[in-house]
Coordinates of C-alpha atoms in Angstrom, one line a residue:
M10 CA 142.9 86.0 57.0
T11 CA 145.5 84.5 54.8
R12 CA 146.6 86.1 51.5
E13 CA 149.3 85.5 48.9
S14 CA 152.1 88.2 48.8
S15 CA 151.9 90.6 45.9
A16 CA 153.8 89.8 42.8
S17 CA 153.7 93.2 41.4
P18 CA 156.7 94.0 39.2
L19 CA 158.9 96.8 40.3
I20 CA 158.5 99.5 37.7
F21 CA 161.6 101.8 37.1
G22 CA 161.0 105.3 36.2
G23 CA 163.4 107.5 34.2
D24 CA 167.0 106.4 34.9
A25 CA 166.2 104.9 38.1
Q26 CA 168.7 102.0 37.7
S27 CA 171.7 104.4 37.4
P28 CA 174.0 104.3 40.5
R29 CA 173.0 106.7 43.4
A30 CA 174.9 107.2 46.6
A31 CA 174.1 105.2 49.4
L32 CA 171.8 107.0 52.1
P33 CA 174.0 108.0 55.2
V34 CA 171.1 107.8 57.5
L35 CA 167.5 106.6 56.8
P36 CA 165.0 109.4 57.1
P37 CA 162.2 109.0 60.0
L38 CA 159.5 106.4 59.4
A39 CA 155.7 107.2 59.7
L40 CA 152.6 104.9 59.1
Y41 CA 149.6 106.2 57.2
I42 CA 146.4 104.0 57.9
H43 CA 143.5 104.6 55.5
I44 CA 139.8 103.9 56.7
P45 CA 137.9 104.5 53.6
W46 CA 134.4 105.0 54.8
C47 CA 132.2 108.0 55.7
V48 CA 128.7 108.8 56.4
R49 CA 128.2 110.5 53.2
K50 CA 130.6 111.6 50.2
C51 CA 130.9 115.5 50.1
P52 CA 130.4 116.9 46.7
Y53 CA 134.2 118.6 46.8
C54 CA 136.0 115.5 47.8
D55 CA 138.4 113.8 45.6
F56 CA 139.8 111.2 48.4
N57 CA 139.3 107.6 48.3
S58 CA 136.1 107.5 50.5
H59 CA 133.0 105.7 50.2
T60 CA 129.7 105.9 51.9
A61 CA 129.5 103.5 54.8
S62 CA 127.0 100.7 55.1
P63 CA 125.0 100.4 58.4
V64 CA 127.6 97.9 59.6
L65 CA 130.9 98.4 58.9
P66 CA 133.3 95.3 58.3
E67 CA 135.8 96.4 61.2
E68 CA 137.1 93.0 62.2
A69 CA 137.6 92.1 58.6
Y70 CA 139.4 95.3 57.8
V71 CA 141.6 95.3 60.7
E72 CA 142.7 91.9 59.9
A73 CA 143.6 93.0 56.4
L74 CA 145.4 96.1 57.6
L75 CA 147.7 94.0 59.6
A76 CA 148.2 91.6 56.8
D77 CA 148.8 94.4 54.4
L78 CA 151.6 95.8 57.1
D79 CA 153.2 92.3 57.3
Q80 CA 154.0 92.4 53.5
D81 CA 155.9 95.7 53.9
L82 CA 157.7 95.0 57.2
H83 CA 160.9 93.5 55.3
A84 CA 161.7 97.0 54.1
V85 CA 161.5 98.5 57.5
Y86 CA 163.3 96.0 59.6
G87 CA 164.7 97.4 62.8
R88 CA 163.2 100.9 62.3
E89 CA 160.8 102.5 64.7
L90 CA 157.6 104.6 64.0
S91 CA 157.7 108.4 64.8
S92 CA 154.0 108.9 63.9
I93 CA 150.7 107.3 62.8
F94 CA 147.9 109.0 60.9
F95 CA 144.4 107.5 60.6
G96 CA 143.0 109.3 57.6
G97 CA 139.9 108.6 55.4
G98 CA 137.2 108.7 54.9
T99 CA 136.2 109.2 58.5
P100 CA 138.3 106.9 60.8
S101 CA 136.2 107.9 63.9
L102 CA 133.5 105.7 62.4
F103 CA 135.5 102.7 63.7
S104 CA 135.1 101.7 67.3
A105 CA 137.5 102.1 70.0
Q106 CA 137.9 98.3 70.3
A107 CA 138.7 98.0 66.5
L108 CA 141.3 100.8 66.8
G109 CA 142.7 99.1 69.9
R110 CA 143.3 95.8 68.3
L111 CA 144.8 97.5 65.1
L112 CA 147.1 99.8 67.3
K113 CA 148.3 96.8 69.5
G114 CA 149.1 94.7 66.4
V115 CA 150.9 97.4 64.8
E116 CA 153.1 97.9 67.9
Q117 CA 153.7 94.1 67.9
R118 CA 155.2 94.4 64.6
I119 CA 157.1 97.9 64.8
A120 CA 158.5 99.6 67.7
F121 CA 156.9 102.9 68.5
A122 CA 159.3 106.0 69.4
S123 CA 158.6 106.9 73.0
D124 CA 157.1 110.3 71.9
I125 CA 155.2 108.9 68.9
E126 CA 152.5 111.2 67.6
I127 CA 149.2 109.2 66.8
T128 CA 146.6 111.4 65.0
L129 CA 143.0 110.3 64.2
E130 CA 140.8 112.2 61.7
A131 CA 137.3 112.9 62.9
N132 CA 134.2 114.8 62.0
P133 CA 132.0 116.5 64.2
G134 CA 128.7 114.6 63.4
T135 CA 130.7 111.3 64.6
F136 CA 131.7 112.9 68.0
E137 CA 130.6 110.8 71.1
Q138 CA 132.2 111.6 74.3
D139 CA 132.7 108.0 75.7
K140 CA 134.2 107.1 72.4
F141 CA 136.8 109.8 72.2
V142 CA 137.7 109.1 75.8
A143 CA 138.5 105.6 74.9
Y144 CA 140.3 106.5 71.8
R145 CA 142.7 108.7 74.2
K146 CA 143.2 105.9 76.4
L147 CA 144.5 103.8 73.5
G148 CA 147.4 106.4 73.0
I149 CA 145.8 108.3 70.3
N150 CA 147.1 111.8 71.2
R151 CA 146.1 114.1 68.6
L152 CA 142.9 114.8 66.6
S153 CA 142.1 116.4 63.3
I154 CA 138.6 117.7 63.3
G155 CA 136.9 118.3 59.8
I156 CA 135.0 121.6 60.4
Q157 CA 135.2 123.3 57.1
S158 CA 132.8 126.0 58.3
F159 CA 130.7 127.1 61.3
Q160 CA 127.9 128.8 59.0
Q161 CA 125.0 126.6 58.3
E162 CA 124.5 127.6 54.7
K163 CA 128.0 127.0 53.8
L164 CA 128.0 123.6 55.6
Q165 CA 124.9 122.8 53.6
A166 CA 126.5 123.8 50.3
L167 CA 129.5 121.6 51.0
G168 CA 127.2 118.6 51.7
R169 CA 128.3 118.3 55.6
I170 CA 126.3 116.4 58.0
H171 CA 127.1 118.6 61.0
N172 CA 126.0 122.1 62.0
G173 CA 127.9 124.9 63.5
D174 CA 127.0 124.1 67.1
E175 CA 128.1 120.5 66.7
A176 CA 131.3 121.8 65.3
V177 CA 131.8 124.0 68.3
R178 CA 130.9 121.1 70.8
A179 CA 133.2 118.8 69.0
A180 CA 136.3 121.0 70.0
G181 CA 135.2 121.0 73.6
M182 CA 134.5 117.3 73.9
A183 CA 138.1 116.9 72.3
R184 CA 139.6 118.6 75.4
Q185 CA 137.3 116.9 77.7
A186 CA 138.4 113.6 76.3
G187 CA 141.9 114.4 77.2
F188 CA 143.2 115.8 73.8
D189 CA 145.3 118.6 74.4
N190 CA 146.7 118.7 70.9
F191 CA 144.1 118.9 68.2
N192 CA 143.7 120.4 64.7
L193 CA 140.8 122.2 63.2
D194 CA 140.2 121.7 59.3
L195 CA 138.7 125.0 57.9
M196 CA 138.0 125.8 54.2
H197 CA 137.8 129.4 52.7
G198 CA 136.7 130.6 49.2
L199 CA 133.5 128.7 49.8
P200 CA 130.3 129.3 47.6
D201 CA 129.2 132.8 47.7
Q202 CA 131.5 133.4 50.7
S203 CA 132.4 137.1 51.5
L204 CA 135.5 138.3 53.4
D205 CA 133.3 138.9 56.6
D206 CA 132.0 135.3 56.3
A207 CA 135.5 133.8 56.0
L208 CA 136.9 135.9 58.9
A209 CA 134.1 135.0 61.1
D210 CA 134.7 131.4 60.6
L211 CA 138.3 131.8 61.4
R212 CA 137.5 133.9 64.5
T213 CA 135.2 131.0 65.8
A214 CA 137.9 128.5 65.0
I215 CA 140.8 130.7 67.0
A216 CA 138.4 131.1 69.9
L217 CA 138.2 127.2 70.4
K218 CA 141.9 127.5 71.1
P219 CA 143.2 124.6 68.7
T220 CA 146.9 124.0 68.8
H221 CA 146.9 123.8 65.0
L222 CA 144.8 125.0 62.0
S223 CA 144.6 123.7 58.5
W224 CA 143.2 126.7 56.6
Y225 CA 143.0 126.2 53.0
Q226 CA 141.0 127.3 49.8
L227 CA 138.3 125.1 48.3
T228 CA 139.3 123.8 44.9
L229 CA 137.4 122.1 42.2
E230 CA 138.7 118.7 41.6
P231 CA 138.0 116.2 38.9
N232 CA 135.8 113.4 39.4
T233 CA 133.7 115.3 42.0
V234 CA 130.2 116.5 42.0
F235 CA 131.5 120.2 42.2
W236 CA 133.5 119.5 39.2
N237 CA 130.7 118.5 37.1
Q238 CA 128.0 120.8 38.7
P239 CA 130.4 123.9 39.8
P240 CA 128.9 126.3 42.5
T241 CA 129.6 130.1 42.4
L242 CA 132.9 130.7 44.0
P243 CA 134.2 134.0 45.2
E244 CA 135.9 136.4 42.6
D245 CA 139.7 136.4 42.6
D246 CA 139.9 139.8 44.3
T247 CA 137.8 138.5 47.2
L248 CA 139.8 135.2 47.5
W249 CA 143.0 137.3 47.8
D250 CA 141.5 139.6 50.3
I251 CA 140.5 136.6 52.5
Q252 CA 144.0 135.1 52.1
E253 CA 145.7 138.4 53.3
A254 CA 143.4 139.2 56.1
G255 CA 143.2 135.6 57.4
Q256 CA 146.8 135.3 57.6
A257 CA 147.1 138.6 59.5
L258 CA 144.5 137.3 62.0
L259 CA 146.1 133.9 62.5
A260 CA 149.5 135.6 63.1
E261 CA 147.9 138.0 65.6
H262 CA 146.7 135.2 67.6
G263 CA 150.0 133.3 67.7
Y264 CA 149.4 130.9 64.8
A265 CA 152.5 130.8 62.7
Q266 CA 152.3 129.8 59.1
Y267 CA 154.8 126.9 58.4
E268 CA 153.3 125.4 55.3
V269 CA 151.1 126.6 52.6
S270 CA 147.9 125.8 54.3
A271 CA 149.2 124.9 57.9
Y272 CA 149.3 127.2 61.0
A273 CA 150.3 126.1 64.4
L274 CA 151.1 127.4 67.9
P275 CA 154.6 127.2 69.0
G276 CA 156.0 123.8 69.1
R277 CA 152.8 122.4 67.7
P278 CA 153.3 121.7 63.9
A279 CA 152.1 118.4 62.8
R280 CA 154.9 115.9 63.0
H281 CA 153.4 113.4 60.6
N282 CA 153.0 116.1 58.0
L283 CA 156.3 117.6 58.6
N284 CA 157.7 114.1 57.6
Y285 CA 156.2 114.1 54.3
W286 CA 157.2 117.6 53.4
S287 CA 160.7 116.9 54.3
F288 CA 160.9 113.6 52.3
G289 CA 160.5 111.3 55.1
D290 CA 159.5 107.6 54.8
F291 CA 156.0 106.5 55.4
I292 CA 154.3 103.1 55.0
G293 CA 150.7 103.2 53.7
I294 CA 148.3 100.6 54.6
G295 CA 144.6 100.4 53.7
A296 CA 142.6 100.8 50.5
G297 CA 144.2 103.1 48.1
A298 CA 146.9 104.1 50.5
H299 CA 150.3 105.4 49.3
G300 CA 153.9 104.7 50.8
K301 CA 157.4 105.9 50.2
L302 CA 160.4 103.9 51.5
S303 CA 164.1 104.6 51.3
H304 CA 166.7 101.8 51.2
P305 CA 170.1 102.1 52.4
D306 CA 171.6 101.4 48.9
G307 CA 169.9 104.5 47.7
R308 CA 166.8 103.0 46.2
I309 CA 163.6 105.0 46.8
V310 CA 160.4 103.2 46.1
R311 CA 156.8 104.5 46.0
T312 CA 154.0 102.2 46.6
W313 CA 150.1 102.2 46.2
K314 CA 147.5 99.8 47.5
T315 CA 144.4 98.4 45.9
R316 CA 141.7 101.2 45.9
L317 CA 138.3 99.7 46.3
P318 CA 137.4 98.5 49.7
K319 CA 135.6 95.3 48.3
D320 CA 138.8 94.5 46.4
Y321 CA 141.1 95.2 49.2
L322 CA 139.0 92.9 51.4
N323 CA 139.1 90.1 48.8
P324 CA 141.6 87.4 49.6
A325 CA 141.8 86.4 46.2
K326 CA 143.3 89.9 45.2
S327 CA 146.7 91.5 46.1
F328 CA 146.9 94.5 48.6
K329 CA 149.5 96.1 46.5
A330 CA 148.4 97.6 43.2
G331 CA 151.9 98.6 42.1
E332 CA 155.3 100.1 43.1
K333 CA 157.8 102.2 41.3
A334 CA 161.4 103.2 41.9
L335 CA 162.2 106.9 41.6
G336 CA 164.7 107.8 39.0
N337 CA 167.5 110.2 39.2
D338 CA 165.7 112.6 36.8
E339 CA 162.5 112.5 38.9
M340 CA 164.3 113.1 42.2
P341 CA 164.4 117.0 42.1
F342 CA 160.9 117.5 41.5
E343 CA 159.8 114.5 44.1
F344 CA 161.7 116.2 46.8
L345 CA 161.0 119.8 46.1
M346 CA 157.2 119.4 45.5
N347 CA 157.0 118.7 49.2
A348 CA 159.8 120.7 50.7
L349 CA 159.1 124.1 49.2
R350 CA 155.6 124.1 50.5
L351 CA 157.4 124.8 53.8
T352 CA 157.5 128.5 54.4
E353 CA 161.2 128.2 55.6
G354 CA 162.1 125.5 53.3
V355 CA 164.6 123.0 54.3
E356 CA 168.3 123.1 54.8
S357 CA 170.1 122.5 51.6
R358 CA 172.0 119.3 53.1
L359 CA 168.7 117.4 53.4
Y360 CA 168.7 116.9 49.7
P361 CA 171.7 114.7 49.4
E362 CA 170.9 113.1 52.8
R363 CA 167.5 112.0 51.5
T364 CA 168.0 111.3 48.0
G365 CA 171.5 110.1 47.7
M366 CA 171.9 112.9 44.9
T367 CA 174.3 115.8 45.0
L368 CA 173.4 119.3 45.3
E369 CA 175.0 120.1 42.1
S370 CA 172.3 118.1 40.4
L371 CA 169.8 120.9 41.4
A372 CA 172.3 123.8 40.2
E373 CA 170.6 124.6 36.8
G374 CA 167.0 124.5 37.9
R375 CA 168.1 126.4 41.1
R376 CA 169.7 129.2 39.2
E377 CA 166.8 129.7 37.0
A378 CA 164.4 129.7 39.9
E379 CA 166.5 132.3 41.7
Q380 CA 166.7 134.6 38.6
S381 CA 162.9 134.3 38.4
G382 CA 162.6 135.5 41.8
L383 CA 160.8 132.2 42.8
L384 CA 163.6 130.8 44.9
Q385 CA 165.6 132.6 47.6
V386 CA 169.5 133.1 47.0
E387 CA 170.5 131.2 50.2
P388 CA 173.1 128.6 49.6
S389 CA 172.4 126.8 53.1
R390 CA 168.7 126.4 52.6
L391 CA 166.2 125.5 49.7
V392 CA 163.3 128.0 50.3
A393 CA 160.7 129.5 48.0
T394 CA 160.2 133.4 48.2
T395 CA 156.9 134.8 48.8
R396 CA 156.2 134.9 45.0
G397 CA 157.4 131.3 44.8
Q398 CA 155.0 130.3 47.4
L399 CA 152.2 131.9 45.4
F400 CA 153.4 130.4 42.2
L401 CA 154.7 127.0 43.5
N402 CA 153.8 125.2 40.2
D403 CA 155.8 127.5 38.1
L404 CA 158.7 127.2 40.6
L405 CA 158.7 123.3 40.4
Q406 CA 158.6 123.4 36.7
K407 CA 162.4 124.8 36.9
F408 CA 163.4 121.2 38.4
L409 CA 161.7 119.1 35.7
T410 CA 164.0 117.4 33.3

């Protein structure tokens, strides 16, 4: 495939053109690859996903992804990838042959760290033992399996295509395929869900011995079926009971909460997601993918790609839909909206290292947040209090200018 480079203008936000200190060291670099197709669109899903046709355009999409990556290479010359994440949609709909061609093409363009983490999202309804053995042989070394629930009535309410038995089998098949590092994605606060229902799901997940659990509350998002036809969700008191009891159960079994909805066994947090939350860099390729790249002169640029698969695959259209340099006035919020999701926050020194801004630029918002009991009074770290974690939006408002 041949395609002209994007001619999208650089959009400056706020006082983006004001001088900012050069970055002493560039942050780790990751790659996000978006595969936008799934078997069926779930009623709660607001991601850029589209129902797959019987035959996926694997070859054309892989070529487009590599051509998309080629256009971003000038900004990451000489750097190496610390992680790769295949997200979607359902990336496991793609064959091992297609993903193999893609990974080979990526490695020919950017060096891989010796201990690179490569994660593939998969759903139980797409598990095939031979296919996942082949994925593991490609170097994919981590899975994220979209379970959501093990209870049939809850799965039906969520529009999922698998049943509880298939979900259990998927975890076993992952291990048999050679994956000793995998995440289970589980929701709570589901339609008509009781405390006992939620804890039963969590106990079943824990029994499967994943190294990581993403356990988060169902929310109703705009532009979804659930937003327009909302189901009956548990009362606030029940939601609070589920949250408290679930966190205690996870801690009892050795899963430490390190982010608002992420729990991991020792040494097993998701490296790719930690990079997001600590304001690391990432290239985003694929339909609707977002990226964020730092430059030695202090510029930090966010990019986003053409959203619809048919447009992304159209040689007459640009891969890049837009880009924006972050302004000095935006930097506190941009950095903290990720860092403060981490239960232990980040070291204060990371702010000037990753943004080129001084710690003094946070002083006013920091003082207000500390006085409100939302931010811990801890000079060497930026970390939310327990209350701040619960009211993260209120905390972040302190840093808006």
